[in-house]
Amino acid sequence: MDGGCFCGQVRYRLLEKPMFVNCCHCSDCQCQTGGAFAINAIIETANVEILDGTPVPQAMPTSSGRPHIVWRCETCQTALWSDYGAREVMIFVRVQTLDKRHTIKPDAHIFIRSKVPWVTIPDDQPAFEIFYDLPTQWSAESLARREALNLVR
């Protein structure tokens, strides 16, 4: 699945399906996107191929104080993906930058404690006040892919 920035300078391709898709309603995502939430497709960095352009990193402040690097198009400043916690092996691709974004549905809604009141979460989608326990939400295949990255928990 291909995606890119608003101006078209940066284009990328997902080589595999995402491991998991979060719809994040935290106040940081609301402020950074200028919207009610951010939809993030979690995928291995090695499974994202840059086709054109060179995204540039931008360190962002967070309410938690943890690292958050947003990769943007240098020209139009579209946020393409994030690296949380300086884990260079896994990124969170902004689903809204995918060409076929309408085909991606969130697997879970997180930080609904700060959800704006006019957003309604479908009954068939798990929702969590803060976050979820990965083994109870992620598929066995996705957990195995994440485990292969040797991330420190």
mmCIF file of C-alpha atoms in Angstrom:
data_model
loop_
_atom_site.group_PDB
_atom_site.id
_atom_site.type_symbol
_atom_site.label_atom_id
_atom_site.label_comp_id
_atom_site.label_asym_id
_atom_site.label_seq_id
_atom_site.Cartn_x
_atom_site.Cartn_y
_atom_site.Cartn_z
ATOM 1 C CA MET A 1 0.000 0.000 0.000
ATOM 2 C CA ASP A 2 1.422 3.382 -1.009
ATOM 3 C CA GLY A 3 1.185 6.759 0.668
ATOM 4 C CA GLY A 4 2.770 10.161 0.779
ATOM 5 C CA CYS A 5 2.678 13.762 1.844
ATOM 6 C CA PHE A 6 0.243 16.467 0.739
ATOM 7 C CA CYS A 7 2.555 18.064 -1.838
ATOM 8 C CA GLY A 8 3.704 14.736 -3.291
ATOM 9 C CA GLN A 9 7.425 15.257 -2.655
ATOM 10 C CA VAL A 10 7.627 12.238 -0.315
ATOM 11 C CA ARG A 11 6.159 8.887 -1.367
ATOM 12 C CA TYR A 12 6.436 5.594 0.498
ATOM 13 C CA ARG A 13 5.167 2.015 0.353
ATOM 14 C CA LEU A 14 4.157 -0.394 3.108
ATOM 15 C CA LEU A 15 5.669 -3.771 2.224
ATOM 16 C CA GLU A 16 3.523 -5.671 4.747
ATOM 17 C CA LYS A 17 0.205 -5.071 6.432
ATOM 18 C CA PRO A 18 0.465 -3.141 9.713
ATOM 19 C CA MET A 19 0.900 -5.138 12.906
ATOM 20 C CA PHE A 20 -1.864 -3.126 14.588
ATOM 21 C CA VAL A 21 -3.782 0.111 14.035
ATOM 22 C CA ASN A 22 -4.485 2.482 16.930
ATOM 23 C CA CYS A 23 -6.895 5.389 16.896
ATOM 24 C CA CYS A 24 -5.354 7.631 19.555
ATOM 25 C CA HIS A 25 -7.542 10.219 21.277
ATOM 26 C CA CYS A 26 -4.822 11.624 23.588
ATOM 27 C CA SER A 27 -4.496 15.372 23.937
ATOM 28 C CA ASP A 28 -1.010 15.312 22.343
ATOM 29 C CA CYS A 29 -2.375 13.694 19.159
ATOM 30 C CA GLN A 30 -5.316 16.087 19.112
ATOM 31 C CA CYS A 31 -3.026 19.106 19.335
ATOM 32 C CA GLN A 32 -0.419 17.809 16.873
ATOM 33 C CA THR A 33 -2.963 16.814 14.211
ATOM 34 C CA GLY A 34 -5.359 19.698 14.738
ATOM 35 C CA GLY A 35 -8.114 17.083 14.878
ATOM 36 C CA ALA A 36 -9.997 14.801 17.231
ATOM 37 C CA PHE A 37 -7.506 11.916 17.017
ATOM 38 C CA ALA A 38 -4.616 10.343 15.108
ATOM 39 C CA ILE A 39 -4.834 6.958 13.396
ATOM 40 C CA ASN A 40 -1.501 5.133 13.520
ATOM 41 C CA ALA A 41 -0.553 1.946 11.677
ATOM 42 C CA ILE A 42 2.202 0.211 13.636
ATOM 43 C CA ILE A 43 4.753 -1.456 11.366
ATOM 44 C CA GLU A 44 8.389 -2.466 11.256
ATOM 45 C CA THR A 45 10.623 0.291 9.848
ATOM 46 C CA ALA A 46 12.129 -2.292 7.489
ATOM 47 C CA ASN A 47 8.666 -2.769 5.964
ATOM 48 C CA VAL A 48 8.416 0.861 4.857
ATOM 49 C CA GLU A 49 10.129 1.663 1.576
ATOM 50 C CA ILE A 50 10.713 5.311 0.693
ATOM 51 C CA LEU A 51 9.966 5.745 -3.020
ATOM 52 C CA ASP A 52 10.593 9.486 -3.430
ATOM 53 C CA GLY A 53 11.913 12.308 -1.276
ATOM 54 C CA THR A 54 13.520 12.259 2.130
ATOM 55 C CA PRO A 55 11.413 12.724 5.265
ATOM 56 C CA VAL A 56 13.050 14.830 7.969
ATOM 57 C CA PRO A 57 12.849 14.126 11.717
ATOM 58 C CA GLN A 58 11.384 16.609 14.155
ATOM 59 C CA ALA A 59 11.527 16.076 17.918
ATOM 60 C CA MET A 60 8.183 16.810 19.536
ATOM 61 C CA PRO A 61 7.437 17.533 23.176
ATOM 62 C CA THR A 62 5.061 15.121 24.894
ATOM 63 C CA SER A 63 2.985 15.391 28.027
ATOM 64 C CA SER A 64 4.649 12.169 29.269
ATOM 65 C CA GLY A 65 8.173 13.480 28.669
ATOM 66 C CA ARG A 66 9.008 10.401 26.574
ATOM 67 C CA PRO A 67 10.740 10.740 23.190
ATOM 68 C CA HIS A 68 8.588 11.343 20.127
ATOM 69 C CA ILE A 69 10.146 11.925 16.717
ATOM 70 C CA VAL A 70 7.790 12.878 13.881
ATOM 71 C CA TRP A 71 9.048 12.312 10.327
ATOM 72 C CA ARG A 72 7.739 14.999 7.974
ATOM 73 C CA CYS A 73 7.978 16.201 4.418
ATOM 74 C CA GLU A 74 10.429 19.081 4.487
ATOM 75 C CA THR A 75 8.339 21.083 2.001
ATOM 76 C CA CYS A 76 4.707 20.736 3.140
ATOM 77 C CA GLN A 77 5.423 19.515 6.712
ATOM 78 C CA THR A 78 2.944 16.625 6.493
ATOM 79 C CA ALA A 79 3.507 14.236 9.407
ATOM 80 C CA LEU A 80 4.142 10.850 7.762
ATOM 81 C CA TRP A 81 5.059 8.661 10.736
ATOM 82 C CA SER A 82 6.323 8.738 14.299
ATOM 83 C CA ASP A 83 9.027 6.973 16.253
ATOM 84 C CA TYR A 84 8.040 6.742 19.922
ATOM 85 C CA GLY A 85 10.787 5.988 22.394
ATOM 86 C CA ALA A 86 13.626 6.155 19.869
ATOM 87 C CA ARG A 87 12.942 2.591 18.714
ATOM 88 C CA GLU A 88 14.312 2.783 15.185
ATOM 89 C CA VAL A 89 12.920 -0.647 14.279
ATOM 90 C CA MET A 90 9.200 0.191 14.588
ATOM 91 C CA ILE A 91 7.225 3.228 13.469
ATOM 92 C CA PHE A 92 3.666 4.501 13.615
ATOM 93 C CA VAL A 93 2.549 5.482 10.103
ATOM 94 C CA ARG A 94 -0.158 8.144 9.904
ATOM 95 C CA VAL A 95 -2.989 6.271 8.195
ATOM 96 C CA GLN A 96 -4.366 9.498 6.725
ATOM 97 C CA THR A 97 -1.238 9.722 4.527
ATOM 98 C CA LEU A 98 -2.019 6.391 2.821
ATOM 99 C CA ASP A 99 -3.580 6.545 -0.641
ATOM 100 C CA LYS A 100 -6.194 3.930 0.310
ATOM 101 C CA ARG A 101 -6.717 5.148 3.872
ATOM 102 C CA HIS A 102 -10.427 4.296 3.698
ATOM 103 C CA THR A 103 -9.492 0.584 3.685
ATOM 104 C CA ILE A 104 -7.745 0.774 7.088
ATOM 105 C CA LYS A 105 -9.949 0.389 10.156
ATOM 106 C CA PRO A 106 -8.635 0.900 13.705
ATOM 107 C CA ASP A 107 -8.079 -2.247 15.744
ATOM 108 C CA ALA A 108 -8.513 -0.259 18.969
ATOM 109 C CA HIS A 109 -9.171 3.227 20.308
ATOM 110 C CA ILE A 110 -6.793 4.416 23.018
ATOM 111 C CA PHE A 111 -6.775 7.323 25.482
ATOM 112 C CA ILE A 112 -10.532 7.687 25.211
ATOM 113 C CA ARG A 113 -10.443 9.471 28.571
ATOM 114 C CA SER A 114 -9.534 12.570 26.519
ATOM 115 C CA LYS A 115 -11.813 11.802 23.549
ATOM 116 C CA VAL A 116 -13.862 14.775 22.367
ATOM 117 C CA PRO A 117 -17.514 14.219 23.298
ATOM 118 C CA TRP A 118 -18.908 14.391 19.769
ATOM 119 C CA VAL A 119 -16.815 11.432 18.520
ATOM 120 C CA THR A 120 -18.672 8.115 18.706
ATOM 121 C CA ILE A 121 -16.690 4.881 18.781
ATOM 122 C CA PRO A 122 -18.344 1.951 16.979
ATOM 123 C CA ASP A 123 -19.508 -0.824 19.303
ATOM 124 C CA ASP A 124 -17.398 -3.426 17.470
ATOM 125 C CA GLN A 125 -14.113 -1.602 18.142
ATOM 126 C CA PRO A 126 -12.278 -2.046 21.454
ATOM 127 C CA ALA A 127 -11.783 1.183 23.397
ATOM 128 C CA PHE A 128 -9.492 1.854 26.344
ATOM 129 C CA GLU A 129 -9.329 4.706 28.848
ATOM 130 C CA ILE A 130 -5.542 4.760 28.464
ATOM 131 C CA PHE A 131 -3.892 1.784 26.767
ATOM 132 C CA TYR A 132 -4.363 -1.961 26.380
ATOM 133 C CA ASP A 133 -2.472 -5.151 27.168
ATOM 134 C CA LEU A 134 -0.789 -6.138 23.882
ATOM 135 C CA PRO A 135 -1.242 -9.931 24.221
ATOM 136 C CA THR A 136 -5.004 -9.529 24.629
ATOM 137 C CA GLN A 137 -5.455 -7.278 21.583
ATOM 138 C CA TRP A 138 -2.761 -8.066 19.021
ATOM 139 C CA SER A 139 -2.957 -11.189 16.853
ATOM 140 C CA ALA A 140 -0.430 -13.980 17.406
ATOM 141 C CA GLU A 141 1.166 -13.111 14.056
ATOM 142 C CA SER A 142 1.577 -9.449 14.999
ATOM 143 C CA LEU A 143 2.953 -10.324 18.429
ATOM 144 C CA ALA A 144 5.520 -12.604 16.777
ATOM 145 C CA ARG A 145 6.535 -9.821 14.386
ATOM 146 C CA ARG A 146 6.927 -7.414 17.316
ATOM 147 C CA GLU A 147 8.875 -10.002 19.328
ATOM 148 C CA ALA A 148 11.271 -10.444 16.392
ATOM 149 C CA LEU A 149 12.212 -6.769 16.765
ATOM 150 C CA ASN A 150 13.742 -7.474 20.210
ATOM 151 C CA LEU A 151 12.130 -4.424 21.798
ATOM 152 C CA VAL A 152 12.669 -3.773 25.480
ATOM 153 C CA ARG A 153 9.292 -3.697 27.181
#
